[in-house]
Coordinates of N, CA and C in Angstrom, one line a residue:
M1 N 47.7 8.3 -20.2 CA 46.6 7.3 -20.2 C 46.7 6.8 -18.4
L2 N 48.0 6.3 -18.1 CA 48.0 6.5 -16.5 C 47.0 7.6 -15.7
N3 N 47.0 8.9 -16.1 CA 46.3 10.1 -15.4 C 44.5 9.2 -15.5
S4 N 44.2 8.9 -16.9 CA 42.8 8.6 -16.4 C 42.3 7.3 -16.1
I5 N 43.3 6.2 -15.9 CA 43.0 5.1 -15.0 C 43.4 5.6 -13.9
S6 N 43.8 6.6 -13.1 CA 43.7 7.5 -12.1 C 42.8 8.0 -11.3
K7 N 42.3 8.9 -12.7 CA 41.2 9.6 -12.0 C 39.9 8.8 -12.4
L8 N 39.6 7.5 -13.2 CA 38.8 6.2 -13.3 C 38.9 5.7 -11.7
F9 N 39.6 5.5 -11.2 CA 39.7 4.5 -9.7 C 39.1 5.6 -8.3
K10 N 39.4 6.8 -8.7 CA 39.4 7.9 -7.6 C 37.9 8.3 -7.8
Q11 N 37.3 8.2 -9.1 CA 35.8 8.2 -9.2 C 35.2 7.2 -8.4
L12 N 35.8 5.9 -9.0 CA 35.2 4.5 -8.1 C 35.3 4.7 -6.7
L13 N 36.2 4.8 -5.9 CA 36.4 5.4 -4.6 C 35.3 6.1 -4.0
E14 N 35.4 7.3 -4.7 CA 34.7 8.1 -4.6 C 32.8 7.7 -4.3
G15 N 32.7 7.2 -5.0 CA 31.2 6.6 -5.2 C 30.7 7.0 -6.2
H16 N 31.0 7.9 -7.5 CA 30.4 8.4 -8.4 C 29.8 7.0 -9.5
D17 N 28.9 7.7 -9.8 CA 27.5 6.9 -11.0 C 28.5 7.0 -12.2
L18 N 29.2 5.7 -12.5 CA 30.1 6.0 -13.9 C 29.3 5.3 -15.0
S19 N 28.1 5.0 -14.7 CA 27.0 4.3 -16.0 C 27.0 5.1 -17.4
N20 N 26.9 6.3 -17.1 CA 26.6 7.4 -17.8 C 27.8 8.2 -18.6
Q21 N 28.9 7.8 -18.3 CA 29.9 8.3 -18.4 C 30.6 7.7 -20.2
N22 N 30.0 6.9 -20.4 CA 30.7 6.5 -21.9 C 29.5 6.3 -22.9
K23 N 28.3 7.0 -22.4 CA 27.4 6.8 -23.7 C 27.8 7.5 -25.0
A24 N 27.2 6.3 -26.1 CA 27.8 6.4 -27.4 C 27.2 7.8 -27.8
D25 N 28.1 7.9 -28.3 CA 28.3 9.8 -29.6 C 28.8 9.5 -30.2
P26 N 28.2 9.3 -31.4 CA 29.0 8.5 -32.8 C 29.9 9.9 -33.2
N27 N 29.4 11.1 -33.5 CA 30.3 12.3 -33.7 C 30.9 12.8 -33.1
L28 N 31.1 12.8 -31.7 CA 32.3 12.7 -31.0 C 33.1 11.8 -31.4
A29 N 33.1 10.7 -30.7 CA 34.1 9.4 -31.0 C 34.8 9.7 -32.9
I30 N 33.7 10.2 -33.9 CA 34.5 10.9 -35.1 C 35.4 12.0 -35.0
A31 N 34.8 12.8 -34.4 CA 35.9 14.0 -34.2 C 37.0 14.0 -33.1
C32 N 36.9 12.7 -32.4 CA 37.8 12.2 -31.5 C 39.1 11.5 -32.3
L33 N 38.7 11.2 -33.1 CA 39.6 10.1 -34.3 C 40.3 11.1 -35.1
L34 N 39.9 12.3 -35.1 CA 40.9 13.2 -36.2 C 41.1 13.9 -35.4
C35 N 40.8 14.2 -33.8 CA 41.9 14.5 -33.3 C 43.0 13.4 -32.5
E36 N 42.9 12.7 -33.1 CA 43.8 11.0 -32.4 C 44.7 11.5 -33.6
V37 N 44.6 11.4 -35.0 CA 45.4 11.6 -35.9 C 46.3 13.2 -35.9
A38 N 45.6 14.4 -36.0 CA 46.5 15.6 -35.9 C 47.5 15.6 -34.8
G39 N 47.2 14.9 -33.6 CA 48.5 14.5 -32.1 C 49.1 13.5 -32.4
A40 N 49.1 12.9 -33.2 CA 49.7 11.8 -33.3 C 51.4 12.0 -33.6
D41 N 51.6 13.0 -34.2 CA 53.2 13.4 -34.3 C 53.4 14.6 -33.0
H42 N 52.3 14.5 -32.5 CA 52.5 15.6 -31.4 C 53.3 17.3 -31.8
Q43 N 52.8 17.6 -32.8 CA 53.4 18.8 -33.7 C 51.5 18.8 -34.1
I44 N 50.9 19.7 -34.1 CA 49.2 20.1 -34.6 C 49.5 21.4 -35.4
E45 N 49.8 21.0 -36.6 CA 50.0 22.2 -37.3 C 48.6 23.1 -37.7
Q46 N 48.3 24.5 -38.0 CA 47.1 25.0 -38.4 C 46.7 24.2 -39.6
S47 N 47.7 23.8 -40.4 CA 46.8 23.2 -41.6 C 45.9 22.4 -41.0
E48 N 46.3 21.6 -40.2 CA 45.7 20.3 -39.8 C 44.5 20.6 -38.9
V49 N 44.5 21.7 -38.2 CA 43.3 22.3 -37.5 C 42.3 23.0 -38.6
E50 N 42.5 23.5 -39.1 CA 41.7 23.3 -40.6 C 41.2 22.6 -41.3
A51 N 42.0 21.4 -41.3 CA 41.2 20.1 -41.9 C 40.4 19.7 -41.1
K52 N 40.9 19.7 -39.8 CA 39.7 19.1 -38.8 C 38.2 19.3 -39.1
Q53 N 38.9 20.8 -38.6 CA 37.5 21.7 -38.8 C 36.5 21.6 -39.8
Q54 N 37.2 21.3 -41.2 CA 36.5 22.2 -42.4 C 36.0 19.9 -42.6
L55 N 36.5 19.1 -42.4 CA 36.1 17.6 -42.3 C 35.2 17.4 -41.6
I56 N 34.9 17.6 -40.0 CA 33.7 17.1 -39.4 C 32.7 18.1 -39.8
A57 N 32.9 19.2 -40.4 CA 31.7 19.9 -41.0 C 31.1 19.3 -42.2
R58 N 31.9 18.6 -42.9 CA 31.2 17.7 -44.3 C 30.8 16.8 -43.8
L59 N 31.4 16.1 -42.9 CA 31.3 14.6 -42.4 C 30.0 14.6 -41.8
L60 N 29.6 15.5 -41.0 CA 28.5 15.5 -40.0 C 27.9 16.5 -40.3
G61 N 27.6 17.1 -41.3 CA 26.9 18.5 -42.0 C 26.6 19.7 -40.5
L62 N 27.8 20.0 -40.1 CA 27.4 20.8 -39.4 C 28.3 21.8 -39.8
D63 N 27.5 23.2 -39.3 CA 28.6 24.7 -38.9 C 29.5 24.7 -38.6
A64 N 30.3 26.1 -39.1 CA 31.6 26.1 -38.5 C 31.4 26.3 -36.6
T65 N 30.3 26.7 -36.4 CA 30.6 27.4 -34.6 C 30.4 25.6 -34.5
Q66 N 29.3 24.6 -34.8 CA 29.1 23.2 -34.3 C 30.4 22.6 -34.2
A67 N 31.0 22.8 -35.4 CA 32.3 22.0 -36.1 C 33.0 22.3 -34.9
Q68 N 33.0 23.6 -34.6 CA 34.3 24.0 -33.6 C 33.9 23.6 -32.1
T69 N 32.9 23.3 -31.5 CA 32.3 22.7 -30.3 C 32.7 21.8 -30.1
L70 N 32.1 20.6 -30.9 CA 32.4 19.4 -31.3 C 34.0 19.2 -31.5
L71 N 34.8 20.0 -31.8 CA 36.3 19.7 -31.8 C 36.8 19.8 -30.1
S72 N 35.9 21.1 -30.1 CA 36.8 21.5 -28.6 C 36.7 20.1 -27.3
R73 N 35.4 19.5 -27.5 CA 34.8 18.7 -26.5 C 35.8 17.7 -26.8
A74 N 36.4 17.4 -28.3 CA 36.7 15.6 -28.7 C 38.4 16.1 -28.0
E75 N 38.8 17.7 -28.0 CA 40.5 17.5 -28.2 C 40.0 17.3 -26.4
A76 N 39.0 17.7 -25.6 CA 39.3 17.4 -24.1 C 39.5 15.9 -23.7
K77 N 38.3 15.2 -24.6 CA 37.9 13.5 -24.6 C 39.2 13.0 -24.4
V78 N 39.6 13.1 -26.0 CA 41.3 12.6 -26.6 C 42.1 12.7 -24.8
K79 N 42.1 13.4 -24.4 CA 43.6 13.8 -23.3 C 43.0 12.8 -22.4
D80 N 41.7 12.4 -22.1 CA 41.3 11.2 -21.2 C 41.6 9.7 -21.6
A81 N 41.9 9.8 -23.1 CA 41.2 8.5 -23.6 C 42.6 7.1 -23.3
A82 N 42.0 6.1 -22.9 CA 43.1 5.3 -23.1 C 43.7 4.7 -24.1
S83 N 42.4 4.6 -25.1 CA 42.8 4.0 -26.3 C 42.2 4.5 -27.8
L84 N 42.4 3.6 -28.8 CA 41.7 4.4 -29.8 C 40.4 3.1 -29.7
Y85 N 40.6 2.3 -28.7 CA 39.1 1.4 -28.6 C 37.5 2.0 -28.2
E86 N 37.5 3.1 -27.2 CA 36.7 3.3 -26.6 C 35.8 4.5 -27.8
F87 N 36.9 5.0 -28.7 CA 36.0 5.8 -30.1 C 35.4 4.7 -31.2
T88 N 36.1 3.7 -31.2 CA 35.9 3.0 -32.8 C 34.9 1.7 -32.5
T89 N 35.0 1.7 -31.2 CA 34.0 0.8 -31.1 C 32.2 1.3 -31.1
Q90 N 32.3 2.4 -30.9 CA 30.8 3.3 -31.2 C 30.4 3.3 -32.4
L91 N 31.7 3.4 -33.5 CA 31.5 3.3 -34.9 C 31.5 2.3 -36.1
R92 N 31.2 1.1 -35.1 CA 31.3 0.0 -36.1 C 30.2 -0.5 -36.5
E93 N 29.3 0.3 -36.5 CA 27.8 -0.1 -36.7 C 27.3 0.9 -38.0
L94 N 28.1 1.8 -37.9 CA 28.1 3.0 -39.7 C 28.3 1.7 -40.5
S95 N 27.9 2.4 -41.9 CA 28.3 1.9 -42.9 C 29.4 1.7 -43.1
Q96 N 29.6 0.8 -44.1 CA 31.1 0.6 -44.7 C 31.8 2.0 -45.6
E97 N 30.8 2.6 -46.1 CA 30.7 3.7 -47.0 C 31.1 5.0 -45.6
T98 N 30.3 4.7 -44.9 CA 30.4 5.9 -43.8 C 32.0 5.1 -43.2
R99 N 32.1 4.5 -42.7 CA 33.3 4.4 -42.4 C 34.8 4.4 -43.0
Y100 N 34.8 4.1 -44.2 CA 36.3 4.2 -45.5 C 36.0 5.8 -45.4
N101 N 35.0 6.7 -45.3 CA 34.8 8.2 -45.6 C 35.4 8.8 -44.7
L102 N 35.5 7.9 -43.0 CA 36.6 8.7 -42.1 C 38.1 8.3 -41.5
I103 N 38.1 7.0 -42.8 CA 39.1 6.2 -42.6 C 40.1 8.1 -43.7
K104 N 39.4 8.1 -44.8 CA 39.5 9.1 -46.1 C 40.1 10.0 -45.1
A105 N 39.2 10.3 -44.5 CA 39.1 11.9 -43.8 C 40.5 11.7 -42.7
M106 N 40.9 10.5 -42.2 CA 41.4 10.9 -41.1 C 43.1 11.0 -42.0
W107 N 43.0 10.0 -43.4 CA 44.5 10.5 -44.3 C 44.7 11.9 -44.5
E108 N 43.4 12.6 -44.7 CA 43.4 14.3 -45.2 C 44.1 14.9 -44.1
V109 N 43.4 14.8 -42.9 CA 44.3 15.2 -41.9 C 45.7 15.2 -41.6
A110 N 45.9 14.0 -41.6 CA 47.6 13.3 -41.5 C 48.4 14.4 -42.4
H111 N 47.9 14.4 -43.7 CA 48.4 15.1 -44.8 C 48.1 16.3 -45.2
A112 N 47.3 17.4 -44.5 CA 47.2 18.4 -44.2 C 48.6 19.2 -44.5
D113 N 49.6 18.4 -43.8 CA 50.3 19.7 -43.6 C 51.9 19.7 -44.3
G114 N 51.1 18.5 -45.7 CA 52.3 18.0 -46.9 C 52.9 16.7 -46.6
E115 N 52.9 15.9 -45.2 CA 53.5 14.9 -45.0 C 52.7 13.9 -43.8
I116 N 53.1 12.7 -44.3 CA 52.2 12.0 -43.5 C 53.4 11.1 -42.5
D117 N 53.3 11.3 -41.3 CA 54.2 10.6 -40.4 C 54.1 9.7 -39.6
P118 N 55.1 8.6 -39.8 CA 54.4 7.2 -39.1 C 53.8 7.0 -38.3
Q119 N 53.8 7.8 -37.6 CA 52.5 7.6 -35.8 C 51.6 8.1 -36.9
E120 N 51.0 8.6 -37.2 CA 49.8 9.1 -38.1 C 49.3 7.8 -38.6
D121 N 50.4 7.8 -39.2 CA 49.8 6.2 -40.3 C 49.6 5.2 -39.6
A122 N 50.3 4.7 -37.8 CA 50.0 3.7 -37.1 C 48.6 4.3 -36.6
V123 N 48.6 5.1 -36.1 CA 46.7 5.7 -35.5 C 45.7 5.2 -37.0
I124 N 46.0 6.1 -37.9 CA 44.9 5.5 -39.0 C 44.8 4.3 -39.3
R125 N 46.1 2.7 -39.5 CA 45.9 2.2 -39.8 C 45.0 1.0 -38.5
K126 N 45.4 1.4 -36.9 CA 45.1 1.0 -35.9 C 43.4 1.2 -36.0
S127 N 43.0 2.4 -36.3 CA 41.5 2.6 -36.4 C 40.6 1.9 -37.4
A128 N 41.1 2.0 -38.6 CA 40.6 1.2 -39.9 C 40.7 -0.3 -39.7
E129 N 41.6 -1.1 -38.4 CA 41.6 -2.4 -38.0 C 40.3 -2.6 -37.4
L130 N 40.1 -1.8 -36.2 CA 39.6 -1.6 -35.4 C 37.5 -1.1 -35.9
L131 N 38.2 -0.6 -37.0 CA 37.1 -0.5 -37.6 C 35.8 -1.1 -38.8
Y132 N 36.9 -2.5 -38.5 CA 37.1 -3.5 -39.5 C 36.7 -2.9 -41.2
V133 N 37.4 -1.8 -41.8 CA 37.9 -1.3 -42.9 C 38.8 -2.3 -43.4
D134 N 38.2 -2.5 -44.7 CA 39.5 -3.8 -45.9 C 40.6 -2.9 -45.7
H135 N 41.7 -3.4 -45.7 CA 42.9 -2.9 -46.4 C 43.3 -2.5 -47.5
R136 N 42.5 -3.0 -48.5 CA 42.1 -2.4 -49.8 C 41.9 -1.1 -49.9
D137 N 40.7 -1.1 -48.9 CA 40.1 0.2 -48.8 C 41.0 1.5 -48.2
F138 N 41.8 1.1 -46.8 CA 42.8 1.6 -46.2 C 43.6 2.4 -47.6
I139 N 44.3 1.4 -48.0 CA 45.1 1.9 -49.2 C 44.8 2.9 -50.2
R140 N 43.5 2.6 -50.6 CA 42.4 3.0 -51.8 C 42.2 4.8 -50.9
A141 N 42.2 4.6 -49.6 CA 42.0 6.1 -48.9 C 43.2 7.1 -49.4
K142 N 44.1 6.3 -48.7 CA 45.6 6.7 -48.5 C 46.3 7.3 -49.9
I143 N 45.9 6.5 -51.0 CA 46.4 6.9 -52.4 C 45.8 8.1 -52.9
S144 N 44.1 7.9 -52.5 CA 43.0 9.1 -53.6 C 43.5 10.4 -52.7
V145 N 44.1 10.2 -51.3 CA 44.2 11.7 -50.8 C 46.1 12.0 -51.0
T146 N 46.7 11.0 -51.2 CA 48.2 11.8 -51.1 C 48.0 11.8 -53.1
D147 N 47.8 11.4 -53.5 CA 47.8 11.7 -55.3 C 46.8 13.8 -55.7
Q148 N 46.1 13.2 -54.9 CA 44.9 14.5 -55.0 C 45.8 15.1 -54.7
K149 N 46.7 15.5 -53.4 CA 47.6 17.0 -53.2 C 48.9 16.8 -53.6
K150 N 49.3 16.2 -55.2 CA 50.6 16.5 -55.5 C 50.6 17.5 -56.2

């Protein structure tokens, strides 16, 4: 986070035009949230990598190559991100059903390795709050994923 703030100040001092840097890209924001969940516990298992790719392809209707390209961009963006807010603000206009499906996908990534780390839970919980996903739906999504994989 400190690196991203330092980078921003450096760009401002050098006179770079930052107005186009934060253009809304909902697909990238969705991919970033899935990457945030996978990396929340600082251990990205192969099952989580595969889950991210499959979920991005399914959620956004992409082929495997497009999904991988988007995830590569997302992983780079997540490294410079200051908070989840910069991703979730781009997604608030999505339908309630789409936001629910995103939270469910985040649970699927978190549970891909067979367990949900408390840090993964915290990222999903915060994302759900920022996306205005009702707590009841947050829990319903978690239960549907964890019961499915038993």
